[in-house]
C-alpha positions as CSV (number, residue, x, y, z in Angstrom):
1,X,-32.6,12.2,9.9
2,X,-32.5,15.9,9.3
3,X,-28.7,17.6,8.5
4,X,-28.7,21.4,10.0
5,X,-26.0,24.2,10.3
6,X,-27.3,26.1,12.9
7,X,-30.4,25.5,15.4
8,X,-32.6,28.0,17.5
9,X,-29.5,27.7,20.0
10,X,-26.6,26.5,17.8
11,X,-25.4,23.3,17.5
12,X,-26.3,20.6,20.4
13,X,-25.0,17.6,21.4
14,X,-27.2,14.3,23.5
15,X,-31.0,13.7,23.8
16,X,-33.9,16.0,24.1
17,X,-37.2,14.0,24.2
18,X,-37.2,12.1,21.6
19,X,-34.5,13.7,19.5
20,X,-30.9,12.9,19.6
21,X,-28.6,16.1,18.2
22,X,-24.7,14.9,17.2
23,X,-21.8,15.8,14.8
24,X,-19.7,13.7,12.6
25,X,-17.3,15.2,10.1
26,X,-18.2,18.6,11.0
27,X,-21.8,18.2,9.7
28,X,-24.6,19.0,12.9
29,X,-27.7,16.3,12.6
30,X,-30.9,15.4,14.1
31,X,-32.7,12.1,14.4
32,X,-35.5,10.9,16.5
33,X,-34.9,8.1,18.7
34,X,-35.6,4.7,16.9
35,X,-39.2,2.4,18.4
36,X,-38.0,-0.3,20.5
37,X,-39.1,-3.7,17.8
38,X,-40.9,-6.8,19.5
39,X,-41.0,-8.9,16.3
40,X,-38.2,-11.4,16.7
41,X,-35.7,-11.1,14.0
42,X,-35.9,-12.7,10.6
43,X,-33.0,-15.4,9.7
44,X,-32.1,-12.7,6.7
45,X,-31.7,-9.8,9.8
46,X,-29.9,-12.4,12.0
47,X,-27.8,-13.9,9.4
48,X,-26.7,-10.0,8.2
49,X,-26.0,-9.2,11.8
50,X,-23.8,-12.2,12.2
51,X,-21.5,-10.8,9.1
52,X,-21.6,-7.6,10.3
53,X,-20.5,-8.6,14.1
54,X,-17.5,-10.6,12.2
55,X,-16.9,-7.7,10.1
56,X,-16.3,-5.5,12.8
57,X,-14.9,-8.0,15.6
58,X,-11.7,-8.5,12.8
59,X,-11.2,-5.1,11.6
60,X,-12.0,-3.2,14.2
61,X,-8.4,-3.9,16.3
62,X,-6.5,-2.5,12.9
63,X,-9.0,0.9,12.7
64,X,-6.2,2.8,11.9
65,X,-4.4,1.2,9.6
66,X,-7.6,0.6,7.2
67,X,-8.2,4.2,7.8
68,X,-4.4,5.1,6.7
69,X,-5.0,2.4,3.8
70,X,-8.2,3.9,2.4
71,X,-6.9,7.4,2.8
72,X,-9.6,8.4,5.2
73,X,-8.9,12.3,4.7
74,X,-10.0,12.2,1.1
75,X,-13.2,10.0,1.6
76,X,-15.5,12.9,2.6
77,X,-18.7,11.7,4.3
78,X,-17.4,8.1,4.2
79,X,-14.6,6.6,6.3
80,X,-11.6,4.5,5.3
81,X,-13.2,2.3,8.3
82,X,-16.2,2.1,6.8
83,X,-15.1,1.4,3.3
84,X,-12.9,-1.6,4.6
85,X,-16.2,-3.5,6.3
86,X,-18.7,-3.3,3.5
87,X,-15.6,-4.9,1.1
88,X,-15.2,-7.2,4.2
89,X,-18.7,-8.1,4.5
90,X,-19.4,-8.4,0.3
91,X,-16.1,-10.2,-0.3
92,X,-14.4,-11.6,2.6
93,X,-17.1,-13.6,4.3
94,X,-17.7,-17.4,3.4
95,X,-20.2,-20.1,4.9
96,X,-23.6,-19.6,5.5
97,X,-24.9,-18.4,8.7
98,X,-24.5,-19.4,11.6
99,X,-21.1,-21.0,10.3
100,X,-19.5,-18.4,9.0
101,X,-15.4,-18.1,8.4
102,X,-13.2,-15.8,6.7
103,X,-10.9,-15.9,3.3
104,X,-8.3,-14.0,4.3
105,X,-7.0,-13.8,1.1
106,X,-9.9,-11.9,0.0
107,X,-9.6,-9.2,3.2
108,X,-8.7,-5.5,1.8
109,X,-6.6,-3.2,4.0
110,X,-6.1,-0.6,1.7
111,X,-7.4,0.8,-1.3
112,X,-5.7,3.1,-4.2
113,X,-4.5,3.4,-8.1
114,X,-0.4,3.2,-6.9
115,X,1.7,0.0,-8.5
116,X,1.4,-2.8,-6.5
117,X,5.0,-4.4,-5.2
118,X,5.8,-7.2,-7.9
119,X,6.5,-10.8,-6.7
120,X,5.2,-10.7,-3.0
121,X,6.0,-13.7,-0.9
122,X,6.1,-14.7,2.7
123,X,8.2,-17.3,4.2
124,X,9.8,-18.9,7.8
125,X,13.2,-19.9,7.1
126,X,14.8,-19.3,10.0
127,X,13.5,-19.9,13.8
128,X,11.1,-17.1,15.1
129,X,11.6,-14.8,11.9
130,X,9.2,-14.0,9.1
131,X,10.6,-12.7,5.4
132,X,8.4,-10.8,3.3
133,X,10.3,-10.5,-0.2
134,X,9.5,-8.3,-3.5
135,X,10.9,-7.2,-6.6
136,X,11.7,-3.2,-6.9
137,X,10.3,-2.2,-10.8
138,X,9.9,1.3,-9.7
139,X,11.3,4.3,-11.7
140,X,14.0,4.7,-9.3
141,X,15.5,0.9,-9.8
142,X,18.1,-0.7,-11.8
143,X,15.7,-0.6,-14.9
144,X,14.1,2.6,-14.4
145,X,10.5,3.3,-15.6
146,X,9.5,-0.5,-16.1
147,X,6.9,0.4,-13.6
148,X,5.1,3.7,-13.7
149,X,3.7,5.4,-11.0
150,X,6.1,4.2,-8.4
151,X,8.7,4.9,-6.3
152,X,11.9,3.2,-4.4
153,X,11.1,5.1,-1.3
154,X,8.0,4.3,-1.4
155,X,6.7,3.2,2.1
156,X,5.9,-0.4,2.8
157,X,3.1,-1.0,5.5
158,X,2.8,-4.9,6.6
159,X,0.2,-6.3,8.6
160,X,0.3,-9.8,10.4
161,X,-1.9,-11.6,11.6
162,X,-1.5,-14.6,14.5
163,X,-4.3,-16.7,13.6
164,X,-3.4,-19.0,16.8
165,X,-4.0,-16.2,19.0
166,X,-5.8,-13.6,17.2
167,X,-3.3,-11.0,17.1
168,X,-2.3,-8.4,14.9
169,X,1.4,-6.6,14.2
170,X,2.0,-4.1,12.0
171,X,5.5,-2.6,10.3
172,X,6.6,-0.1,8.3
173,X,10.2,0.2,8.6
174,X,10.6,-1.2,5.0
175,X,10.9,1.1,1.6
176,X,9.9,-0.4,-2.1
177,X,13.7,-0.5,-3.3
178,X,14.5,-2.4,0.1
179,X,12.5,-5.6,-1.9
180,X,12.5,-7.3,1.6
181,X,11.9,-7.3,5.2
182,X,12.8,-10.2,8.2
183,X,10.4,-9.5,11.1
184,X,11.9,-11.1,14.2
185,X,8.9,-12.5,16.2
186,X,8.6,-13.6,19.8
187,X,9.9,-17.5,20.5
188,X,6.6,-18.4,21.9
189,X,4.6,-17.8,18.8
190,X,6.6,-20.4,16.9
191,X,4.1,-23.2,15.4
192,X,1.7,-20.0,15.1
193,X,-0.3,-19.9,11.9
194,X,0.4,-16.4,10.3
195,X,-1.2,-14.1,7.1
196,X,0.2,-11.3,5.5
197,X,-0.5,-8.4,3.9
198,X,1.4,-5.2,2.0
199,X,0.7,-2.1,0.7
200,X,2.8,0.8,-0.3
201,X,2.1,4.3,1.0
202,X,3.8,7.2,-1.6
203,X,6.0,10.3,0.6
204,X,3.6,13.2,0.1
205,X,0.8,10.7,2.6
206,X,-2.1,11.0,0.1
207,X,-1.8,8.3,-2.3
208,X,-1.4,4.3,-1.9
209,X,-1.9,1.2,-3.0
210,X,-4.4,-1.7,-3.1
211,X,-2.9,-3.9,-0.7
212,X,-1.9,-7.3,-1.6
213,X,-2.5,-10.8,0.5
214,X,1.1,-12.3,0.8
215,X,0.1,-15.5,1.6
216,X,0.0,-17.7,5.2
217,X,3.1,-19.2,7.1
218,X,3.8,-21.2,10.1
219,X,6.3,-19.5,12.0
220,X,9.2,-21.7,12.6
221,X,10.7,-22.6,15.6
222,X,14.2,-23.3,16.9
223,X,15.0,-26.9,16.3
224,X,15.4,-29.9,18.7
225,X,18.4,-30.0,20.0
226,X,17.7,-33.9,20.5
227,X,18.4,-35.8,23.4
C-alpha cells in the first residue's frame, strides 16, 4: 500500500486496473487489488476469522458508542471502533473454535485515565425496571476531593444488553452525583437476561473513563396475580 498527497490528477477514488485509490482520515492511498487464494484455509485462518466475525457481529450494532468511549477524535490513524475489537478479540473471546462464546464481563466499551464510579451494581427490584446504583466520591460530593480527577456532573453513559433477544439500549440521562439510575423497560422483556455497563464522560467531551461491567440481571416481571 502506498500513502500519497497528490497524484498526476489529484486525489482518486474506485479501481483503475489493478489499483484501488481511497481516503480515510483525510490521508489519499493506493493499493493493488489482492490475488484471488485457491488454498483452502488453515484451521489457525478459520479459527481467527471465526473471532473476528464475533467480534464484529457484537460490537458492531454499538459503533458509536465504543467510538464516543475510546474518544475516537484523539486516536489519529486508529479508530475508537477499531480499538474496542482487537481488546474484544484478545480479551473477550472464550472457547476454542468452532465453539466460541463471550465473557461479557471482560467486553470494553470505553477506554480513559478518568475515576471510575465507586460501588457499581445492577439490580430488578421492581417489575419491568432496572437500577444501576453508585457511590459519588467526586470533588464536588459531600466529602470533597476523596476522589481526584472527578466530577458530580460528570456524564454517565449505560449500555444494556438483552441477551434473550440480542438487543442493545443505551442512556445517558444520569450525572455522577445522581449515584443512580431506574431504567423502565418494556413488559415483554421481563424474564430477559440483561448485562450492564457504565462509564463516565467529563463536560468539555474529550476525556472518559474505562468503563466498568455492572453485572447481569433478569428483568423482573409483574407478579401473578393468582387465580
Amino acid at each position: 500500500m502506498a500513502i500519497f498527497k497528490k497524484g498526476i490528477n489529484g486525489a482518486f477514488s474506485g479501481t483503475i486496473g489493478s489499483t484501488v485509490g481511497a481516503s480515510w482520515r483525510h490521508i489519499h492511498y493506493m493499493r493493488s487489488l489482492p490475488k484471488p487464494s485457491k488454498k483452502p484455509a488453515s484451521p489457525q485462518q478459520l479459527a481467527q476469522r471465526a473471532r473476528f466475525a464475533l467480534a464484529v457481529s457484537f460490537l458492531q450494532p454499538m459503533k458509536w458508542l465504543v467510538n464516543l468511549g475510546f474518544n475516537d477524535r484523539q486516536r489519529g490513524r486508529s479508530t475508537g471502533y477499531n480499538r474496542a475489537l482487537q481488546l474484544f478479540i484478545t480479551q473477550a473471546i472464550t472457547g476454542d473454535y468452532p465453539d466460541y462464546g463471550i465473557d461479557f464481563s471482560k467486553v470494553t466499551v470505553s477506554q480513559g485515565n478518568m475515576d471510575k464510579l465507586v460501588g457499581l451494581s445492577v439490580a430488578s427490584d421492581a417489575p419491568n425496571t432496572l437500577s444501576l446504583a453508585w457511590t459519588d466520591l467526586s470533588e464536588g460530593a459531600v466529602d470533597p476531593g476523596e476522589v481526584k480527577g472527578s466530577y458530580d456532573d460528570d456524564r454517565v453513559y449505560v449500555l444494556l444488553y438483552n441477551r434473550t433477544e440480542q438487543l442493545f439500549t443505551t442512556n445517558r440521562s444520569a450525572l455522577r452525583g445522581s449515584e443512580g439510575l431506574q431504567l423502565e423497560l418494556p413488559p415483554v422483556f421481563a424474564g430477559h437476561e440483561f448485562h450492564a455497563w457504565a462509564f463516565v464522560r467529563h463536560r468539555d467531551g474529550m476525556r472518559q473513563s474505562t468503563s466498568q461491567y455492572a453485572g447481569t440481571v433478569v428483568l423482573a416481571g409483574e407478579p401473578d396475580p393468582g387465580p
